Each structure stands twice: as C-alpha cells, then as structure tokens.
mmCIF file of C-alpha atoms in Angstrom:
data_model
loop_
_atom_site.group_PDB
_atom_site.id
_atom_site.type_symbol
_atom_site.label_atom_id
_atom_site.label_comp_id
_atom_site.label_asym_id
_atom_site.label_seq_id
_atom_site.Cartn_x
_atom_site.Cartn_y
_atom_site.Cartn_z
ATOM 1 C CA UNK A 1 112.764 118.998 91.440
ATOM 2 C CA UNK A 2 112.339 115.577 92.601
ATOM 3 C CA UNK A 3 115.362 112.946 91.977
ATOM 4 C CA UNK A 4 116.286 109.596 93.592
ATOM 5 C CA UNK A 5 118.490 108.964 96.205
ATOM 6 C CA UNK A 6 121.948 107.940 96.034
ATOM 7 C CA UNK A 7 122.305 106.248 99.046
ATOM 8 C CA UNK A 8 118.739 104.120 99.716
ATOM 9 C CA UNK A 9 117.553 103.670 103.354
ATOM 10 C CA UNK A 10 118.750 100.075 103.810
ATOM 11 C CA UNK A 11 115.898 97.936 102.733
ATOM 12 C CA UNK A 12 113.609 100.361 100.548
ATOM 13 C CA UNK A 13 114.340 98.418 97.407
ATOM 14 C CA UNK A 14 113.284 95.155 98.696
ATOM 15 C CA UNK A 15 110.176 96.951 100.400
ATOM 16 C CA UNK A 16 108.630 98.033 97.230
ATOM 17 C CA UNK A 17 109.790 95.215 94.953
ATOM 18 C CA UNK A 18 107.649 93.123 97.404
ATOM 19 C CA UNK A 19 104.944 95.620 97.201
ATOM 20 C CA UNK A 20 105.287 95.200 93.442
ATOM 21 C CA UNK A 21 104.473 91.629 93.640
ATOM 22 C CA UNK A 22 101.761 92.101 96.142
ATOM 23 C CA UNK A 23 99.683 94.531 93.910
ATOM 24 C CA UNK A 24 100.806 92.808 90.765
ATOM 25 C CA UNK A 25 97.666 91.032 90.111
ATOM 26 C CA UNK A 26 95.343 93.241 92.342
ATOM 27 C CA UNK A 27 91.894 94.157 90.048
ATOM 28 C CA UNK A 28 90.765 96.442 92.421
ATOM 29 C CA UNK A 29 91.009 100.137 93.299
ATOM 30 C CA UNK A 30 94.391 99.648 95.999
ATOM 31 C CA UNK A 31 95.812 97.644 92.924
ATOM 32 C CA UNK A 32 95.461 100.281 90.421
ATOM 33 C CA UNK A 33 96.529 102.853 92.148
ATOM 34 C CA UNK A 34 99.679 100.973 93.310
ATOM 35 C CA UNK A 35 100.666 100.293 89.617
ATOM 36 C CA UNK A 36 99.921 103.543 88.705
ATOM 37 C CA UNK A 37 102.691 104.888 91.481
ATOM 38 C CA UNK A 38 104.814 102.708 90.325
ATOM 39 C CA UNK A 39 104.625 103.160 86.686
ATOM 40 C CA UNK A 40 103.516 99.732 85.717
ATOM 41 C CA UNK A 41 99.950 100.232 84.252
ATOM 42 C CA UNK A 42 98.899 97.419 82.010
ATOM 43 C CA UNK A 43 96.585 97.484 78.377
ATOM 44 C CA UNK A 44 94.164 96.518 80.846
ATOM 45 C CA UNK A 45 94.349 98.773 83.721
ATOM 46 C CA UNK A 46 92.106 101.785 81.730
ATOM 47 C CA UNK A 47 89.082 99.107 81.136
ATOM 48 C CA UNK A 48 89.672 98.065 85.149
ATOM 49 C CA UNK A 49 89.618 101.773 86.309
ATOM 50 C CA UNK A 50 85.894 102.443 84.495
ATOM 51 C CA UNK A 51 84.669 98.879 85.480
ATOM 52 C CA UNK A 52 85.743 100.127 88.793
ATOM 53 C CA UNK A 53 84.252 103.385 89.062
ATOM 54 C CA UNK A 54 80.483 101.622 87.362
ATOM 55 C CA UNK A 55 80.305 99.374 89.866
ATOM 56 C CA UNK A 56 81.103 101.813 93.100
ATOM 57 C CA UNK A 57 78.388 103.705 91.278
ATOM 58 C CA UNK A 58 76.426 101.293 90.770
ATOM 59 C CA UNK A 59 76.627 99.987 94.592
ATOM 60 C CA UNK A 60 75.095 103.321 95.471
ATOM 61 C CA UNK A 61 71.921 104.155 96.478
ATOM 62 C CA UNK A 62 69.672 106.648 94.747
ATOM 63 C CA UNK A 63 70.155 108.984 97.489
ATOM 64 C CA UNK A 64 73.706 108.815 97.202
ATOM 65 C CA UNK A 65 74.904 106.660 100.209
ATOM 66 C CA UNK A 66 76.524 103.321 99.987
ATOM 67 C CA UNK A 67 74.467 101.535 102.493
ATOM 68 C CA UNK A 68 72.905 104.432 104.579
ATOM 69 C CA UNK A 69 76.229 104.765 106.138
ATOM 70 C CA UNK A 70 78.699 107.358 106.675
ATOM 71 C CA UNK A 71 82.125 106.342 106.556
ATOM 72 C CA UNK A 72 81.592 103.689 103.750
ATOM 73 C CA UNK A 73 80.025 106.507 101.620
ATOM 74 C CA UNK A 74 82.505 109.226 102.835
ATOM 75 C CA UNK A 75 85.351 106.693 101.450
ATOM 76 C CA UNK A 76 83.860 106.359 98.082
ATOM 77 C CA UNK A 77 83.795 110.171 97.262
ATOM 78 C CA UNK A 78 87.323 109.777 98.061
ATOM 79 C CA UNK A 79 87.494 106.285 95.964
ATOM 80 C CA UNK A 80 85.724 107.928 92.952
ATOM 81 C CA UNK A 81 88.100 111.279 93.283
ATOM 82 C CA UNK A 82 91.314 108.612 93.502
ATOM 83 C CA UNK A 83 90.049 106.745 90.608
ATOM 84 C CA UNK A 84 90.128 110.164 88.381
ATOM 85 C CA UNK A 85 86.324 110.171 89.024
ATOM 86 C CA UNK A 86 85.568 114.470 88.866
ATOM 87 C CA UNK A 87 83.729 115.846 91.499
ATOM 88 C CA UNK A 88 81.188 117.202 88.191
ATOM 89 C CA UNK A 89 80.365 114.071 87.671
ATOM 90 C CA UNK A 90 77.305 112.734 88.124
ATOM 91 C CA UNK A 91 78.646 109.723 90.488
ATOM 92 C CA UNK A 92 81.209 112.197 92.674
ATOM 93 C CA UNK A 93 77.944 114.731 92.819
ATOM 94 C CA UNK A 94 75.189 112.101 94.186
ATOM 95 C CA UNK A 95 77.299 110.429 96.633
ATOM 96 C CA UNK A 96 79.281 114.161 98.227
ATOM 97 C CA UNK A 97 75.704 115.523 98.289
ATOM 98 C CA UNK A 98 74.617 113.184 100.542
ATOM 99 C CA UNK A 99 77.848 113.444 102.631
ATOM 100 C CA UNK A 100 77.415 117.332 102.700
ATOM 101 C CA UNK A 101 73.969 116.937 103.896
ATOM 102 C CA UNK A 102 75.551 115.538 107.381
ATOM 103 C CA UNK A 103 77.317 118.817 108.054
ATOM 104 C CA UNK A 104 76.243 120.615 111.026
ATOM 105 C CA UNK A 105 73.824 118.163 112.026
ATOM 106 C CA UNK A 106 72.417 116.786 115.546
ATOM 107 C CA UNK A 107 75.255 114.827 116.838
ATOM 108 C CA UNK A 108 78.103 116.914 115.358
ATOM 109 C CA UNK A 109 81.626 117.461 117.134
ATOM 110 C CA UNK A 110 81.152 120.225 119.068
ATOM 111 C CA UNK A 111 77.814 120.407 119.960
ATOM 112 C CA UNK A 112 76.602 121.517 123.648
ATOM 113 C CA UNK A 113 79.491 123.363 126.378
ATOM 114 C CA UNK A 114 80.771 121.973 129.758
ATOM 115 C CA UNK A 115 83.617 123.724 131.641
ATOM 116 C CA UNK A 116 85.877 120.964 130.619
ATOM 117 C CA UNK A 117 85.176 121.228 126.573
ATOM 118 C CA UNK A 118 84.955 125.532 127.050
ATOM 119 C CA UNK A 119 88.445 125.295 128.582
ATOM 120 C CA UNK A 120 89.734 123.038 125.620
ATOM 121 C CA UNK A 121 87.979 124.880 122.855
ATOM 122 C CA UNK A 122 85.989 122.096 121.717
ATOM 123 C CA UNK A 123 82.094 123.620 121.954
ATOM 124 C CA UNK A 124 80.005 125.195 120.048
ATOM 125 C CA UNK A 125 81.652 128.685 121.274
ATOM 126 C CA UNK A 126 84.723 128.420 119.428
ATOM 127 C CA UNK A 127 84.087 125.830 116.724
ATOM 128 C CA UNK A 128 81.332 124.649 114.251
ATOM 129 C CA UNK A 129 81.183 123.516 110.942
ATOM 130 C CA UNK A 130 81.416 119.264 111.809
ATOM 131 C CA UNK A 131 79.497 116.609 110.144
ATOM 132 C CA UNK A 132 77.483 114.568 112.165
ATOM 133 C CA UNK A 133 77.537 110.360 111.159
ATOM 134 C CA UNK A 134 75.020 109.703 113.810
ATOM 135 C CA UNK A 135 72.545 111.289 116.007
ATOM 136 C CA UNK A 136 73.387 112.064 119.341
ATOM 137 C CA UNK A 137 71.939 109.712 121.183
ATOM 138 C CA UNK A 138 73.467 106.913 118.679
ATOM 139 C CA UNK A 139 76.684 105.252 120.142
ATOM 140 C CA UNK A 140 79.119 105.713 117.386
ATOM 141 C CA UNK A 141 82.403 104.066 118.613
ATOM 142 C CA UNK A 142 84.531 102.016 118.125
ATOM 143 C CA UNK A 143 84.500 102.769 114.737
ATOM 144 C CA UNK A 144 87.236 101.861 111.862
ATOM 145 C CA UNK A 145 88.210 103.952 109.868
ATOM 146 C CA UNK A 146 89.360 102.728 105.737
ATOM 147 C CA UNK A 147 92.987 102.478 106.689
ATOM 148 C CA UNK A 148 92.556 100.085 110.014
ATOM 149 C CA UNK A 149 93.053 102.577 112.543
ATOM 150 C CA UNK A 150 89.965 102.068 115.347
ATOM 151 C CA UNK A 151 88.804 104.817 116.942
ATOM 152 C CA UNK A 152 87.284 103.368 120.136
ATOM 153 C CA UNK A 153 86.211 106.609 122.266
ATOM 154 C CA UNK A 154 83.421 108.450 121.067
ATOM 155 C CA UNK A 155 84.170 112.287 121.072
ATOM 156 C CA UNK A 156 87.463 111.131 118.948
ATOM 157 C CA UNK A 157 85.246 108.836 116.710
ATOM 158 C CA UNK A 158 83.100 111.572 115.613
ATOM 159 C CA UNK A 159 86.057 113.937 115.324
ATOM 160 C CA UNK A 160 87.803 111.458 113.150
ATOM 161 C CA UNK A 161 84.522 110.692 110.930
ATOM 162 C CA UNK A 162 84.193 114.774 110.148
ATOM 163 C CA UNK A 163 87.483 115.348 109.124
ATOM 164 C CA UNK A 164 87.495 112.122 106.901
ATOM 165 C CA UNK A 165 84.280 114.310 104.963
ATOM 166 C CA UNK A 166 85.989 117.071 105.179
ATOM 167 C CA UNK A 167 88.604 115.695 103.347
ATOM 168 C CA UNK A 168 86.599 114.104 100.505
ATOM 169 C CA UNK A 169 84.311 117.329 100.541
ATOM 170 C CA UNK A 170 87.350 119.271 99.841
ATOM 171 C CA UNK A 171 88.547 116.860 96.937
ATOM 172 C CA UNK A 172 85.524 117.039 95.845
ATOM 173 C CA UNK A 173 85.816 120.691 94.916
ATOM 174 C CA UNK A 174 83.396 122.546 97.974
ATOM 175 C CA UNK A 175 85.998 124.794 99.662
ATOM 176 C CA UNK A 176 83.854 127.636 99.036
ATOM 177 C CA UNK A 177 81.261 126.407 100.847
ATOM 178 C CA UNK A 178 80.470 128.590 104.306
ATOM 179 C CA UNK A 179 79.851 125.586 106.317
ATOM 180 C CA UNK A 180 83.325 124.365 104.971
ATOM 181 C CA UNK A 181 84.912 127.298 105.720
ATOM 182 C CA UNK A 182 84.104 127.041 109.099
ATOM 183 C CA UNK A 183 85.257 123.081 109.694
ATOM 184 C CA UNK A 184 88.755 124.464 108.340
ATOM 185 C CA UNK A 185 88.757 127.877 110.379
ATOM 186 C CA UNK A 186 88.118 125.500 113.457
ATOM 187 C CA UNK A 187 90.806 122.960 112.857
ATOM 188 C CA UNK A 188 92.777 126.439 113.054
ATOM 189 C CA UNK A 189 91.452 127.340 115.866
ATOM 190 C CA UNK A 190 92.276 123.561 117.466
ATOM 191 C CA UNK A 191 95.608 123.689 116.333
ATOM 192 C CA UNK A 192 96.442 126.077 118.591
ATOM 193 C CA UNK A 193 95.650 124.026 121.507
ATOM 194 C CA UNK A 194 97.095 120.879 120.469
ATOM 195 C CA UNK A 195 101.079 121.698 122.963
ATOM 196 C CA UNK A 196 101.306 118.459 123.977
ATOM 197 C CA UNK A 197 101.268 114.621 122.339
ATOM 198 C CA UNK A 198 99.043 113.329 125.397
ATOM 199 C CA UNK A 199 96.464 116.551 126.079
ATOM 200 C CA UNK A 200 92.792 116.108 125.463
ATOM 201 C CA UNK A 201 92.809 115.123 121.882
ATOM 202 C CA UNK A 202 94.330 111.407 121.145
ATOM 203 C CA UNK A 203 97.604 111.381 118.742
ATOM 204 C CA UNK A 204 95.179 109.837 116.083
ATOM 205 C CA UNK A 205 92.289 113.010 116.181
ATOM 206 C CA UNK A 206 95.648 115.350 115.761
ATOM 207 C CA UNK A 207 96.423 112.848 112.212
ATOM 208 C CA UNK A 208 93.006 112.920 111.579
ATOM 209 C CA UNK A 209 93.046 116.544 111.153
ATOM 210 C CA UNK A 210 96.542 116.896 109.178
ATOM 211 C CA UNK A 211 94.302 114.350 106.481
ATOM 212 C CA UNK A 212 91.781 116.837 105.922
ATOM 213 C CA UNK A 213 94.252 119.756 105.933
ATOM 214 C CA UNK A 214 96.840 118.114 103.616
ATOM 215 C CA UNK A 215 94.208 118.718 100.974
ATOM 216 C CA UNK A 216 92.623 122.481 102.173
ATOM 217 C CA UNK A 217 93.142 125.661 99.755
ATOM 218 C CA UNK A 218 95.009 128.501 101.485
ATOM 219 C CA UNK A 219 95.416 130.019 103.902
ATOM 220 C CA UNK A 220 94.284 127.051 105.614
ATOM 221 C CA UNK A 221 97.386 124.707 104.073
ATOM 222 C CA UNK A 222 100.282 127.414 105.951
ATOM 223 C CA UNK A 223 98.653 125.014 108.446
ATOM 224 C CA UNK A 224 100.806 122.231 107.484
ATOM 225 C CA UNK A 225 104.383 122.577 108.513
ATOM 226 C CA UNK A 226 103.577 123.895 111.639
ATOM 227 C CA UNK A 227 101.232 120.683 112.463
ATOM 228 C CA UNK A 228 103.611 118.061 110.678
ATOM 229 C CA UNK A 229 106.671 119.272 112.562
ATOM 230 C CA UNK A 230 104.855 119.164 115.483
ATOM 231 C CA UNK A 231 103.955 115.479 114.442
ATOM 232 C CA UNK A 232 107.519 114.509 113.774
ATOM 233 C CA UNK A 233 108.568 116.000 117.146
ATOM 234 C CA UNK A 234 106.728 113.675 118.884
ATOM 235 C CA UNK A 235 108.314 110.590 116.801
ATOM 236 C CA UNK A 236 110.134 108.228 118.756
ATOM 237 C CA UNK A 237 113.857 106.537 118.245
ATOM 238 C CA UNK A 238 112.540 103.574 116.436
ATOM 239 C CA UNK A 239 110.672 105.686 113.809
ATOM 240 C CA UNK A 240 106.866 104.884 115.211
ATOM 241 C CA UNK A 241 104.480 107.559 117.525
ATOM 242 C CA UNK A 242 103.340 107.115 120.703
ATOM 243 C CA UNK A 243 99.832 105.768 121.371
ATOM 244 C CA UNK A 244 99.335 106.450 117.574
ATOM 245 C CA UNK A 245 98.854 103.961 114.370
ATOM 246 C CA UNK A 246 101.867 103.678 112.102
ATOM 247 C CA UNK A 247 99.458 104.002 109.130
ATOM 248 C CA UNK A 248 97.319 106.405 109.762
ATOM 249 C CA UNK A 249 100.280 108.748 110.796
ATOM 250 C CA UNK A 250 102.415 107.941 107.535
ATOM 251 C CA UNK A 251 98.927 108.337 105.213
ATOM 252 C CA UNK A 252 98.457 112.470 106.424
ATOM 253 C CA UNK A 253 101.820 112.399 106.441
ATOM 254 C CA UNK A 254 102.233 111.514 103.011
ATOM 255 C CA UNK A 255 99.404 113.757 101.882
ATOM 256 C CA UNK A 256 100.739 116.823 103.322
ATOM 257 C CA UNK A 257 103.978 116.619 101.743
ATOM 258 C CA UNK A 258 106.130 118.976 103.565
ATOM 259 C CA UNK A 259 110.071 118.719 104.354
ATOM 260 C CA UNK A 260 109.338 117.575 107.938
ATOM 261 C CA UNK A 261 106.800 115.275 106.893
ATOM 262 C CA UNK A 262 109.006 113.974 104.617
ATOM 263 C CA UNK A 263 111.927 113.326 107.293
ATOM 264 C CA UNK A 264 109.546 111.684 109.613
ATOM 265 C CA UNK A 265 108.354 109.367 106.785
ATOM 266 C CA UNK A 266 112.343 108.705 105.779
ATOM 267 C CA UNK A 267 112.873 108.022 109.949
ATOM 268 C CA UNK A 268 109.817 105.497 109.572
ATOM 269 C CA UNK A 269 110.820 103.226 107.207
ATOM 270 C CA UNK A 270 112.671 100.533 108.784
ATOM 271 C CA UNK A 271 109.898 100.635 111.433
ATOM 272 C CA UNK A 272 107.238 99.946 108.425
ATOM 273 C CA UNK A 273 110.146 97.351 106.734
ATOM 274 C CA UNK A 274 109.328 95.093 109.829
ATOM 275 C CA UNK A 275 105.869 95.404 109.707
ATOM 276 C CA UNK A 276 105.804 93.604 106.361
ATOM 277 C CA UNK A 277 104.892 90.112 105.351
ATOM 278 C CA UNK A 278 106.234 87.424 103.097
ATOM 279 C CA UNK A 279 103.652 88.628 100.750
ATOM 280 C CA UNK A 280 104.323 92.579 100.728
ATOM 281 C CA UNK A 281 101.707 93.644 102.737
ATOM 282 C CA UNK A 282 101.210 94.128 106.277
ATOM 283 C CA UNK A 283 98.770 92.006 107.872
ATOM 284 C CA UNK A 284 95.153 91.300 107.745
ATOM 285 C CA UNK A 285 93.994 94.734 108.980
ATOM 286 C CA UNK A 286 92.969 96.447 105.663
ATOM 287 C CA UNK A 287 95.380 94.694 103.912
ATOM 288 C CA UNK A 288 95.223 96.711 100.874
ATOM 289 C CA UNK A 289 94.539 99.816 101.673
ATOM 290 C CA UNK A 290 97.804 99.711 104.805
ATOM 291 C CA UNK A 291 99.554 98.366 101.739
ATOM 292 C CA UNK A 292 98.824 101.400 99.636
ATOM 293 C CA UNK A 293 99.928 103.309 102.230
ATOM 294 C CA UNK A 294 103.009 101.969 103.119
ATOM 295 C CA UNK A 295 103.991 101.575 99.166
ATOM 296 C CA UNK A 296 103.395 105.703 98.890
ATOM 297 C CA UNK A 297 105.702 105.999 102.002
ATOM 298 C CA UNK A 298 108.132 103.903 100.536
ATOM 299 C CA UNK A 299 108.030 105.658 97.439
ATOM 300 C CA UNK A 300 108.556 108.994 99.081
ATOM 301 C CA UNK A 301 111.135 108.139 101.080
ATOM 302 C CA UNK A 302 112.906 106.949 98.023
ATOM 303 C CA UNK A 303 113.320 110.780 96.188
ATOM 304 C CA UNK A 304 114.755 113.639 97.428
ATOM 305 C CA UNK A 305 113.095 117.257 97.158
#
C-alpha cells in the first residue's frame, strides 16, 4: 500500500505546487497528464484528451508515420497509449505498424562484427532484434530524444532510438512478437556486460534500456532491480549521475518502479528542486515534457511503498 510521507524531503511541497501552476492552464498532452497525476482534471479535460488524440491522428500520414520520421512517430504510439489511446485502435495500429516495420532492418544496432563489438557483445552474434531509424549509410546523430536528452554518437543514437520502439511496441501490446522477443532477450544478454558506469556503453544507452524494460512482460522485468540498483550505485552525493541527464535517468527510473529506483529518485530531489524555474518547469529544453517528468518524480518521492 502506498501512503504519504510524514516527514517531506525539504522542498517537495513547493516543487509540485509550482508544477501545479505550471501545468494549470496547459491544453496539451504534458498538461493533461500532469492534472491527471495530480488529481485536478477539469469538466473540460475529457473533450481536451479526444481533441488531442484526433488531431495526433490526424497529423499522421496514411502510412502511419508522422512525417516519415522515426522518433517523432515512435513518440506518438507512446502519446496515443499515454492519452488512453488502445493499441486496437485504429490510430495506435497505423502508426506501431509502421514503427514495427523498422525492426531488423539495414542500419539496425548490431549489425556487422569487429573484434572490438565481438568482445563487447554488441554484433550480430549475440544480439538481434533492433529497429533500424535510418539506413546505414545515413548519419543519424546527434539526435534528441522527446525528453531533451541528445544523443550525439552514433552507435548510442541508434541504440537509444530502438529501445524508445521497443518501448512503445511493448505498450502497444506486441510482446509476443518473435522479433520482440529477441530485442528483450538481447537487452538480457547486454545487461550482463554493463560492470562498470564508464565501459563501452554511455550512462544514457544503460537508461535507455531500463525505459524499454520498465514496461517488458516477464521474465524479462526480474531485469529491473538488478539494472536500477546498479543505476543508483553509480549516483553521486548531490543526487545527479555521472556523464548522464538528470531527466532521462529519473523518467526509466520512474517507470520501473522498484525500491531502489525509488531511493535514487527520493536522493534526487533536491538536485531536480534547483533545476527549477520561477515558473515550475525546468528550462527551455523540452519544457513540458522535463516538466512531466520531474512532476512524476516529485510525486513519487512524496509516498512511501
């Protein structure tokens, strides 16, 4: 059972009142969601949540894609799912068919073998199952991902992209799928390499892959508080990560909900309490969307259990 705690981290209060204001007015997807977590839906939040959902739908193309491209459409399966959106519908079914026609493409993670990426487990010998946003020989990086955080080196980029579709695949109700399977057996199989916060794979791929985990069917979730204690070992004193975005950590983090996730979230909240602005947010990187994020920290860290 959740309840709320006694004693507050100093701050919290103030944190999400501000938040409060900052999403109080919001007509947009961040801004329903953020009254929803906080229990302040108005009359006219159910007529904004379908106006919402017709016009992602409607910004679609008939093959499914928002704009031809992969991230943007990747985020609206997950937009669509968030906004109650079910994967039978025919909106969530367009737009994920078109992301599951990436996987295993030309230009996936994984693809090819050098002695480096054989040693590190990251070719096609030990793992498969990766959507591809872009053809090989197409420079994806830097790329930004919905919640700010820039990937800037390509192998991570790609890496980053995948599990971000594997994510909304798996909201989207395809776990079954072989080809899914596999992306989840090889995040297993990565796992067991990832010993050290500064090895081959950036701080941010290692979040990247706790997103798309904190939402897998088992066995693949035992995953999770193996991979967020290992995430919250490598916190620092002041409640941030090494070489690794606040928000990105504290989103997977979130999502995966377990009791050391939690703890790192609780050590990270005066660190995110100075990130914030006059306004409640947190700068002009994705405002609303880091927002969102930091409110469902804040919330978090506010119950016990």
């Amino acid at each position: 059972m959740v309840t709320t705690v006694k004693q507050e981290i100093p701050g919290l209060s103030n944190g999400i009142g501000r938040l409060s204001g900052f999403f109080e007015n919001r007509t947009t997807r961040p801004g329903l969601l953020a009254r929803r977590a906080l229990g302040r839906l108005t009359d006219s939040d159910h007529g904004l949540r379908d106006r919402l959902i017709r016009e992602m739908r409607g910004e679609t193309r008939l093959d499914g894609s928002f704009g031809g491209a992969a991230v943007p459409t990747i985020w609206r399966v997950i937009e669509l799912m968030e906004l109650g959106h079910h994967d039978d519908q025919a909106g969530v079914i367009r737009v994920i068919g078109w992301v599951l026609n990436l996987q295993e493409q030309p230009g996936a993670f994984g693809e090819g073998c050098t002695d480096q990426r054989h040693r590190n487990k990251v070719c096609e010998h030990f793992i498969g199952g990766f959507f591809s946003a872009a053809p090989p020989n197409e420079r994806l990086s830097p790329v930004s991902l919905p919640s700010g955080k820039v990937f800037r080196s390509e192998g991570a980029a790609r890496f980053a992209i995948s599990c971000l579709a594997l994510r909304a695949a798996l909201m989207a109700g395809n776990e079954s799928r072989p080809a899914i399977q596999r992306h989840l057996e090889s995040l297993a199989v990565l796992r067991e390499t990832w010993t050290s916060w500064d090895g081959y794979f950036t701080p941010d791929a290692i979040v990247s892959a706790l997103g798309a985990l904190a939402v897998a069917p088992p066995p693949f979730r035992d995953l999770l508080p193996d991979l967020t204690g290992f995430i919250a070992q490598h916190q620092s004193a002041d409640g941030t990560w090494p070489d690794a975005d606040l928000f990105h950590v504290l989103d997977a983090l979130v999502a995966a909900g377990t009791l050391s996730a939690k703890l790192a979230v609780c050590q990270a909240v005066p660190a995110l309490l100075e990130h914030q602005r006059a306004d409640g947010g947190f700068g002009s990187t994705a405002p609303e969307e880091r927002a969102l994020i930091g409110l469902r920290a804040l919330l978090w860290a506010r119950t016990r259990g």
